PDB file of C-alpha atoms in Angstrom:
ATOM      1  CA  UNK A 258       3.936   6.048  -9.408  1.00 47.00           C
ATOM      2  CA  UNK A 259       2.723   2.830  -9.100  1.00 46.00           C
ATOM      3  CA  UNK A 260       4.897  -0.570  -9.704  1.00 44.00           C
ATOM      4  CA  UNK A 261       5.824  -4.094  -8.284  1.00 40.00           C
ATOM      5  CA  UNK A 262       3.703  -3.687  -5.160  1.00 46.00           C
ATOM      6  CA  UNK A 263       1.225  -5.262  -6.772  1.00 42.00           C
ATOM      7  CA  UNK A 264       3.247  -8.477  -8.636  1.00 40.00           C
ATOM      8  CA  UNK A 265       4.297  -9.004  -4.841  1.00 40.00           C
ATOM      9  CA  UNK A 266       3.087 -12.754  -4.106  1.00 42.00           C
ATOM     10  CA  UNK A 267       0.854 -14.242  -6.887  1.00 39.00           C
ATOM     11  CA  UNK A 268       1.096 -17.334  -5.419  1.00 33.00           C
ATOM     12  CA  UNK A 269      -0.826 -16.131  -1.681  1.00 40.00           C
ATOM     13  CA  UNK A 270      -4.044 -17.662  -1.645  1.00 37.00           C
ATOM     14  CA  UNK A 271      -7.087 -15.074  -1.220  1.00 39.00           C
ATOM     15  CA  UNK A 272      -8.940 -16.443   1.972  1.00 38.00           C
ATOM     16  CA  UNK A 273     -10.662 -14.119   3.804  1.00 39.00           C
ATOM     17  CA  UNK A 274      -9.535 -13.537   7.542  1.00 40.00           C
ATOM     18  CA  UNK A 275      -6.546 -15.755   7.351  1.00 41.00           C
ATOM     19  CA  UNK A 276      -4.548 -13.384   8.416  1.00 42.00           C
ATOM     20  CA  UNK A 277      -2.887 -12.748  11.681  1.00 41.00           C
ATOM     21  CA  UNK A 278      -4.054  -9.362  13.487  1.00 42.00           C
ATOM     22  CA  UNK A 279      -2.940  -6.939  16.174  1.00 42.00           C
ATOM     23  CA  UNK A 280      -6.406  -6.020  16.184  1.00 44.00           C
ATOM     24  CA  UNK A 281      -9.236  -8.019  14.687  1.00 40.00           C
ATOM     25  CA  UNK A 282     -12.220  -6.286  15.292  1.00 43.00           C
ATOM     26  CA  UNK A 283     -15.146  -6.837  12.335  1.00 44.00           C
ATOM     27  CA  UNK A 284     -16.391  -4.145  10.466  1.00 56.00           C
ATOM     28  CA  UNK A 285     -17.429  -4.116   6.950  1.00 63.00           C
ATOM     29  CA  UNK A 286     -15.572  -2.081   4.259  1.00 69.00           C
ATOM     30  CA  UNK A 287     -17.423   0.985   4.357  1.00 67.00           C
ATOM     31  CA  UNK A 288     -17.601   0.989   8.061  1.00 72.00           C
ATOM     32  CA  UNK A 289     -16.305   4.135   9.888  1.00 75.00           C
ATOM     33  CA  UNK A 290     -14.493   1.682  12.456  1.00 86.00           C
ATOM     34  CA  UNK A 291     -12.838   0.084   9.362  1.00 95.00           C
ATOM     35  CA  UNK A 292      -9.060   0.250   8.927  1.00 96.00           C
ATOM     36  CA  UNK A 293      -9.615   1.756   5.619  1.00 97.00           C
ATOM     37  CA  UNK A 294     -13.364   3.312   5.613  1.00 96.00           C
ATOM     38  CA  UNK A 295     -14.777   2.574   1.923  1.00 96.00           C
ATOM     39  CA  UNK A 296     -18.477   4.729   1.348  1.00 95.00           C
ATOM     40  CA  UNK A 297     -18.949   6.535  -1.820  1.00 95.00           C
ATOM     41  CA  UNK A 298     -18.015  10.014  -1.034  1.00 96.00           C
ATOM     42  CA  UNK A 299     -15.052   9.521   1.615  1.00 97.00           C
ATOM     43  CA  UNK A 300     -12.412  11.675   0.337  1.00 97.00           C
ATOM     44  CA  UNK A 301      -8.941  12.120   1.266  1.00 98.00           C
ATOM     45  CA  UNK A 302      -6.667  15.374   0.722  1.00 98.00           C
ATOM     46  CA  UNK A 303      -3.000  14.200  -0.025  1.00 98.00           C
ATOM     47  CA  UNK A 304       0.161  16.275  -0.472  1.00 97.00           C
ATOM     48  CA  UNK A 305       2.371  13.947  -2.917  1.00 97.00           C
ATOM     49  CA  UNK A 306       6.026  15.069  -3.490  1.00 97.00           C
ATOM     50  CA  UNK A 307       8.442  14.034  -6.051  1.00 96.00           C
ATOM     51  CA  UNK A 308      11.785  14.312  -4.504  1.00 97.00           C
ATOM     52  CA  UNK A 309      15.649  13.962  -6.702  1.00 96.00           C
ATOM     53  CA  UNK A 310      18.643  11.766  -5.785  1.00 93.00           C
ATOM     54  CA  UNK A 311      20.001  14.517  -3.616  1.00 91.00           C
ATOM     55  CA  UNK A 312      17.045  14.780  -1.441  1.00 91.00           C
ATOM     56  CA  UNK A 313      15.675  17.589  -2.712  1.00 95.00           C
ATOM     57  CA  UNK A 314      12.220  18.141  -3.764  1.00 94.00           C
ATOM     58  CA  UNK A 315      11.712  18.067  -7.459  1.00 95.00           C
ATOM     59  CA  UNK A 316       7.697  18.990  -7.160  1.00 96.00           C
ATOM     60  CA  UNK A 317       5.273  19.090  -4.526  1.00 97.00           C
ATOM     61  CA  UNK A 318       1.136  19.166  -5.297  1.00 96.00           C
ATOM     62  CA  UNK A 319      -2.532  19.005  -3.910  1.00 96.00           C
ATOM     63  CA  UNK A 320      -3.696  15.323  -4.544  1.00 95.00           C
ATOM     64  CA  UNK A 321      -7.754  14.753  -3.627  1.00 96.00           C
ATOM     65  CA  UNK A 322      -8.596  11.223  -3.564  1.00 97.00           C
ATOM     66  CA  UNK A 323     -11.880   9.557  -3.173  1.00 97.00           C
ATOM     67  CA  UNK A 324     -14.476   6.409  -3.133  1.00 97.00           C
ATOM     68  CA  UNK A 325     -16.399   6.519  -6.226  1.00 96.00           C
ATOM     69  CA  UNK A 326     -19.374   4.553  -7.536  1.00 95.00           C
ATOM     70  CA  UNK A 327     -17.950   1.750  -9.064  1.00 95.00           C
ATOM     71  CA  UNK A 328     -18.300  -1.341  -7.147  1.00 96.00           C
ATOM     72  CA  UNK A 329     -17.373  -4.914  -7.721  1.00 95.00           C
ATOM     73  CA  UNK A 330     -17.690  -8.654  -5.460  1.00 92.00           C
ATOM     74  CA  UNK A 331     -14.995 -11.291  -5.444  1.00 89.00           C
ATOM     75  CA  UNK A 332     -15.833 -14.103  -2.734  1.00 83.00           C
ATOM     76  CA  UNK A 333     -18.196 -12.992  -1.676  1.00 84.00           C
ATOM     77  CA  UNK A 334     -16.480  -9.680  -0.460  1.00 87.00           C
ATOM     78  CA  UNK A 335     -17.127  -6.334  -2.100  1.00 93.00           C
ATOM     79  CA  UNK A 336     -14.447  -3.868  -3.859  1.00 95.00           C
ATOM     80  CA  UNK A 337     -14.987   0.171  -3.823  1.00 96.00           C
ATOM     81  CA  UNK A 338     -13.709   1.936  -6.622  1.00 96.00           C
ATOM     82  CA  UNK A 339     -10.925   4.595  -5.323  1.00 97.00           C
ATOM     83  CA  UNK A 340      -9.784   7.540  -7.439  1.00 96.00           C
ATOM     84  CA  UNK A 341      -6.382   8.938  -6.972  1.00 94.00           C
ATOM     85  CA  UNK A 342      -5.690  10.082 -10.495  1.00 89.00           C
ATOM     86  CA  UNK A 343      -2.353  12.063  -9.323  1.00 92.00           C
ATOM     87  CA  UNK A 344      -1.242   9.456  -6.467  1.00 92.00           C
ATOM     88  CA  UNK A 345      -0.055   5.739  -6.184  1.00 90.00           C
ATOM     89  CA  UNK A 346      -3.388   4.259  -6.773  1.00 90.00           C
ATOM     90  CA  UNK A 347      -3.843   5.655 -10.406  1.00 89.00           C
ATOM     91  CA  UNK A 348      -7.667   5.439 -12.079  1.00 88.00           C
ATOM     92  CA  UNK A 349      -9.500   2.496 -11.827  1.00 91.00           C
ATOM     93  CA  UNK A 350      -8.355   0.327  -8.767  1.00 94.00           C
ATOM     94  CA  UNK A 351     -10.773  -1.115  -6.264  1.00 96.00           C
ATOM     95  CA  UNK A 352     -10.346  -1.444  -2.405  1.00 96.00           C
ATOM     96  CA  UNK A 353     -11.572  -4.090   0.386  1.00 95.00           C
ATOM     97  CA  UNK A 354     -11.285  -4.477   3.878  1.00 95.00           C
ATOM     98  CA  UNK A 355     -11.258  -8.049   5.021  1.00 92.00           C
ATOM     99  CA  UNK A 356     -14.278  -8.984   7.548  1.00 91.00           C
ATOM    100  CA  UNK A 357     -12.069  -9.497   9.976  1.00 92.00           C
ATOM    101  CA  UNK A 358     -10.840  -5.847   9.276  1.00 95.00           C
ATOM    102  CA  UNK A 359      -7.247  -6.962   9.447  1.00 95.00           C
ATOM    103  CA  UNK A 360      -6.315  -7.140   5.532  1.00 95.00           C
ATOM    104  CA  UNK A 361      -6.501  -4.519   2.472  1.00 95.00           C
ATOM    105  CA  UNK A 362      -6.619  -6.069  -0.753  1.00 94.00           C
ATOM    106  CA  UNK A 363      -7.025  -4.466  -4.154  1.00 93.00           C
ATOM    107  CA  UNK A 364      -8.185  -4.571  -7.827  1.00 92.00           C
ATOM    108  CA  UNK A 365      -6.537  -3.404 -10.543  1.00 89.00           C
ATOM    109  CA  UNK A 366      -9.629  -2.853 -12.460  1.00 91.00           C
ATOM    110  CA  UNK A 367     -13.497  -3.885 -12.239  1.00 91.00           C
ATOM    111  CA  UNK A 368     -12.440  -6.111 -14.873  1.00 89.00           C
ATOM    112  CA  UNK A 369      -8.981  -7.772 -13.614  1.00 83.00           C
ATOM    113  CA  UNK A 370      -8.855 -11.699 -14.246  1.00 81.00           C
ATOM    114  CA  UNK A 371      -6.360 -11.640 -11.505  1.00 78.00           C
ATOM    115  CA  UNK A 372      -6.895 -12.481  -7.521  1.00 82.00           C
ATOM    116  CA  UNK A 373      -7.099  -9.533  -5.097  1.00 88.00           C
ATOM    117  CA  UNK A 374      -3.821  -8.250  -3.963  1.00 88.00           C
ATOM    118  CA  UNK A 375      -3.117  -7.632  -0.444  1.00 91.00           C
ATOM    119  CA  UNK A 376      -1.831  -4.148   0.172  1.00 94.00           C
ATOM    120  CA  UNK A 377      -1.575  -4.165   3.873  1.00 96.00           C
ATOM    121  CA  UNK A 378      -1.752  -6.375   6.862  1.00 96.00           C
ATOM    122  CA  UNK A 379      -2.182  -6.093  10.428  1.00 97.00           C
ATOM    123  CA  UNK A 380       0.113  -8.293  11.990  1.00 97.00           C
ATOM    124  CA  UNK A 381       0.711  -9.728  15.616  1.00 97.00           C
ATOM    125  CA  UNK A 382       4.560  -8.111  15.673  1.00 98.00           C
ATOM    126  CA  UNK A 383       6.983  -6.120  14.417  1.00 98.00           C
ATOM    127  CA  UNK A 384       8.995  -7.320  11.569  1.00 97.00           C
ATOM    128  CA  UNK A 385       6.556 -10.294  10.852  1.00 97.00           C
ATOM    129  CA  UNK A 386       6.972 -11.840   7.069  1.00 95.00           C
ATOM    130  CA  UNK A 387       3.953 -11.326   5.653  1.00 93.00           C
ATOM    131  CA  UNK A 388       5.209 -13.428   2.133  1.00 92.00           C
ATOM    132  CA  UNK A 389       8.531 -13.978   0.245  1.00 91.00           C
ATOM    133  CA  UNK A 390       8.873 -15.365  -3.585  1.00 89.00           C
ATOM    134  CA  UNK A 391      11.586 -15.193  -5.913  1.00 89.00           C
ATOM    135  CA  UNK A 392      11.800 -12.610  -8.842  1.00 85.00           C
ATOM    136  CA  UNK A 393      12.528 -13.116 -11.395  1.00 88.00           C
ATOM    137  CA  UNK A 394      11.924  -9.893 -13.172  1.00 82.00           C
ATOM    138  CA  UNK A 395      16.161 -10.210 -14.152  1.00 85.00           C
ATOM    139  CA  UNK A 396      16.231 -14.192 -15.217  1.00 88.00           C
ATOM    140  CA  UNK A 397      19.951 -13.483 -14.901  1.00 90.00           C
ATOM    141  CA  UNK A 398      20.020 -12.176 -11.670  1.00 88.00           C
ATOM    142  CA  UNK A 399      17.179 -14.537  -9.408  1.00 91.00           C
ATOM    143  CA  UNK A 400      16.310 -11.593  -6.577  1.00 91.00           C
ATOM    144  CA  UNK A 401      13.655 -12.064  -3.559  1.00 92.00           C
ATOM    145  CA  UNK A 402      10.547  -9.651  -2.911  1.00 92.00           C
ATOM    146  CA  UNK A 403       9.264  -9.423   0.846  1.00 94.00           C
ATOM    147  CA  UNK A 404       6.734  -8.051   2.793  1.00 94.00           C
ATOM    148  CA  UNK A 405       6.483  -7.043   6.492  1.00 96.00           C
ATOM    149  CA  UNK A 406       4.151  -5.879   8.895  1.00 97.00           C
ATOM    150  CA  UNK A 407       4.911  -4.164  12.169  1.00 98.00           C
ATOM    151  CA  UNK A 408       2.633  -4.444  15.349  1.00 98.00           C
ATOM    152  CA  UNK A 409       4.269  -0.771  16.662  1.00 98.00           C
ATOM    153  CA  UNK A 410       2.217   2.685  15.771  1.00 98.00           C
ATOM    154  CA  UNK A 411       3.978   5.601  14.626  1.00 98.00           C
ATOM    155  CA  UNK A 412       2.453   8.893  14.569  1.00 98.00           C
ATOM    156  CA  UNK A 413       2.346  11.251  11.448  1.00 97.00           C
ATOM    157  CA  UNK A 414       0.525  14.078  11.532  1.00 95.00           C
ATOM    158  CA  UNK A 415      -1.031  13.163  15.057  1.00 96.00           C
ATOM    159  CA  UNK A 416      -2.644  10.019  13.313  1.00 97.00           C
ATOM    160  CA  UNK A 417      -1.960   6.330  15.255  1.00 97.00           C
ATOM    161  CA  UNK A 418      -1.024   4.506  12.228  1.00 98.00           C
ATOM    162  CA  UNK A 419       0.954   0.559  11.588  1.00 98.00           C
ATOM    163  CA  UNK A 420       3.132   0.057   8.992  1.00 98.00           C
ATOM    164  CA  UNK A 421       4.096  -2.261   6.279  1.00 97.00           C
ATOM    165  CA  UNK A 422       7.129  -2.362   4.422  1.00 97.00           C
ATOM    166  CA  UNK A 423       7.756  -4.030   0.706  1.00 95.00           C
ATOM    167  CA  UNK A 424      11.442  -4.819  -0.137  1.00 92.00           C
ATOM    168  CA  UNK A 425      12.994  -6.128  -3.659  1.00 92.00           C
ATOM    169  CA  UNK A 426      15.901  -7.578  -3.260  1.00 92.00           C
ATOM    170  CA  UNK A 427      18.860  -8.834  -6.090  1.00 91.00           C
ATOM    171  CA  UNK A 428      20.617 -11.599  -6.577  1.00 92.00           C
ATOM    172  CA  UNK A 429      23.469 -10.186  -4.280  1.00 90.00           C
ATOM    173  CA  UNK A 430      21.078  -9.502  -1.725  1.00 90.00           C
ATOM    174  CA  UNK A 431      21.224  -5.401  -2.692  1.00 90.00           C
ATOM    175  CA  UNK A 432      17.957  -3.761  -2.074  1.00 91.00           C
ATOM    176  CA  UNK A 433      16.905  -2.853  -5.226  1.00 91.00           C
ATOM    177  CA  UNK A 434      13.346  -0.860  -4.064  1.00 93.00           C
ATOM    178  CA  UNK A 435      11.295  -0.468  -1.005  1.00 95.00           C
ATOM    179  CA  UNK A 436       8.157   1.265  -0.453  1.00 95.00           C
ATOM    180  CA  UNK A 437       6.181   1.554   2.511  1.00 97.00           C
ATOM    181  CA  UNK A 438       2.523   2.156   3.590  1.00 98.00           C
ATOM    182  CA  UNK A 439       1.223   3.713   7.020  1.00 98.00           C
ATOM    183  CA  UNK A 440      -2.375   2.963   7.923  1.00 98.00           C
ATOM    184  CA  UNK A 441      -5.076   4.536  10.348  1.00 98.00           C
ATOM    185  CA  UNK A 442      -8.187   2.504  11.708  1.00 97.00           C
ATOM    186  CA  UNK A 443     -11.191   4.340  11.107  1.00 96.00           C
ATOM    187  CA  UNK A 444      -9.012   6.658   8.440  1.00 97.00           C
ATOM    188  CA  UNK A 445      -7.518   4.852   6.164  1.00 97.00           C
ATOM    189  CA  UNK A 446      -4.059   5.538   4.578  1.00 98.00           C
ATOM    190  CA  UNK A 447      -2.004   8.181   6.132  1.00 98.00           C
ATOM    191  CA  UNK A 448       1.249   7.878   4.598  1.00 98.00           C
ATOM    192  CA  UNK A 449       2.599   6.054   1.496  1.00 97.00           C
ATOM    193  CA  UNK A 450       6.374   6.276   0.542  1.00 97.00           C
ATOM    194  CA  UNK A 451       8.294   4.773  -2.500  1.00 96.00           C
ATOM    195  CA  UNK A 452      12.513   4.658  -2.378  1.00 96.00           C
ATOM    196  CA  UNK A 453      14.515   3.203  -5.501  1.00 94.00           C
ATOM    197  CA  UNK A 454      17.861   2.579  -6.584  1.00 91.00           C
ATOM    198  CA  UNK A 455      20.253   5.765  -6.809  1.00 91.00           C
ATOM    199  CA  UNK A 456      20.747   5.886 -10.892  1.00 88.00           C
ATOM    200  CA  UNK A 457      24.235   4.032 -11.677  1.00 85.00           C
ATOM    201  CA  UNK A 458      24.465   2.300  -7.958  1.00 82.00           C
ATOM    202  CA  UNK A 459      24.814  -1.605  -7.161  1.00 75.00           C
ATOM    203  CA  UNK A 460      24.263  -1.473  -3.610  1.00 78.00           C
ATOM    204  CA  UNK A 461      21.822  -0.174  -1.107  1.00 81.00           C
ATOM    205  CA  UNK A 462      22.054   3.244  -2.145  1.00 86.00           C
ATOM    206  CA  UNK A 463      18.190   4.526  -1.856  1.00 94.00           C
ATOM    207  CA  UNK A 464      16.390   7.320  -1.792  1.00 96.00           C
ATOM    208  CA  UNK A 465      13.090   8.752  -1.314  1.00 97.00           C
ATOM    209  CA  UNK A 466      11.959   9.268  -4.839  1.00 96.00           C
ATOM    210  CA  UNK A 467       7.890   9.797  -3.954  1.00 96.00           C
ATOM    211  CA  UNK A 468       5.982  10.082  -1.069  1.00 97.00           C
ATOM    212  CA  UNK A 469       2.005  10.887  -0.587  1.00 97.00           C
ATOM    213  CA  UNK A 470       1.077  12.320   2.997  1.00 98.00           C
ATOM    214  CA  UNK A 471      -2.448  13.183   4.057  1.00 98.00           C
ATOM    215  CA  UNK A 472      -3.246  16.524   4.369  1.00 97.00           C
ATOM    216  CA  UNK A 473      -7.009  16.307   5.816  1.00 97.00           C
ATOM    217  CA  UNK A 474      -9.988  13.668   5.340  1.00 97.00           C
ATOM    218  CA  UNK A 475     -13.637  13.636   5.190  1.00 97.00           C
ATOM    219  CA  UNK A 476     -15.601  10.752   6.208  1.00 95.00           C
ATOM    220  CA  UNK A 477     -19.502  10.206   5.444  1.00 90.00           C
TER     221      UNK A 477
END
């Protein structure tokens, strides 16, 4: 399920604990007070749902997700290899927690030439811009991609969790896709949901085309 999140803002620099937090509290990755706890073994139980245009759910499954052995250093900072063959993250990715504990950033592969990509951000309040570039994955069309974080919690499934939201934008200012990522201190991902474009619409017509929800975790 996985696309754009990722091509998001090649141009943000990777500096560790530059970012702005609503709580900066240190802890390494593989903590247990970590805002994504990273130790071999740590395994989350997702339910991921494929849902059609109408709202209706196309297919529903059982998606077990965990920290494997494969780990990695860029910066000085070490990466945790996370398999989720049946959700967002796919085979192969790798996962760090800032030292501040404020910032997620991720690894396509062990092997990736490319910088760490941030994922998910605490931020200081609600609507704050994370980054904005232009895309321009339509040269005829120019569009903008932005990212926010939000300061609020929400609840799902009785977990405290903050929330960032990824928006592509057109040329016209239509959004084009949106997906958005709920995190738990001391859990890790709760919630991840992708929208797109209805098929054949111009506007903001969008719906829920994937979501992943956790079912139960287990923490070492």
């Amino acid at each position: 399920m996985k696309k754009l999140f990722l091509l998001v803002f090649p141009a943000l620099i990777f500096i560790w604990g530059c970012s702005k937090s609503a709580s900066s509290t240190s802890a390494g990755s593989n903590s247990s007070t970590s805002i994504w706890p990273l130790k071999a073994g740590n395994t989350w139980i997702y339910q991921d749902s494929i849902f059609n245009t109408d709202g209706t759910i196309g297919e529903v499954y059982s998606d077990s997700t965990y920290i494997n052995s494969q780990i990695t250093s860029r910066s000085g900072v070490t990466f945790y290899g996370i398999t989720d063959s049946l959700g967002w993250f796919g085979t192969g990715s790798l996962l760090a927690v800032d030292p501040t504990n404020t910032s997620i950033y991720e690894l396509d592969s062990i092997n990736a030439l490319a910088s760490p990509a941030p994922i998910f951000i605490l931020t200081p309040s609600d609507g704050y811009l994370i980054g904005s570039e232009q895309d321009f994955s339509n040269p005829s069309c120019i569009g903008l991609d932005a990212f926010y974080g939000f300061a609020s919690t929400y609840t799902i499934n009785s977990y405290s969790c903050y929330k960032n939201i990824y928006y592509v934008k057109d040329c016209n200012g239509n959004i084009t896709y949106t997906n958005v990522i709920y995190i738990s201190p001391g859990v890790g991902m709760v919630r991840f949901e992708e929208y797109s474009q209805v098929p054949g619409t111009t506007t903001n017509a969008l719906y829920l085309d994937y979501s992943q929800t956790l079912k139960s975790v287990k923490l070492k």
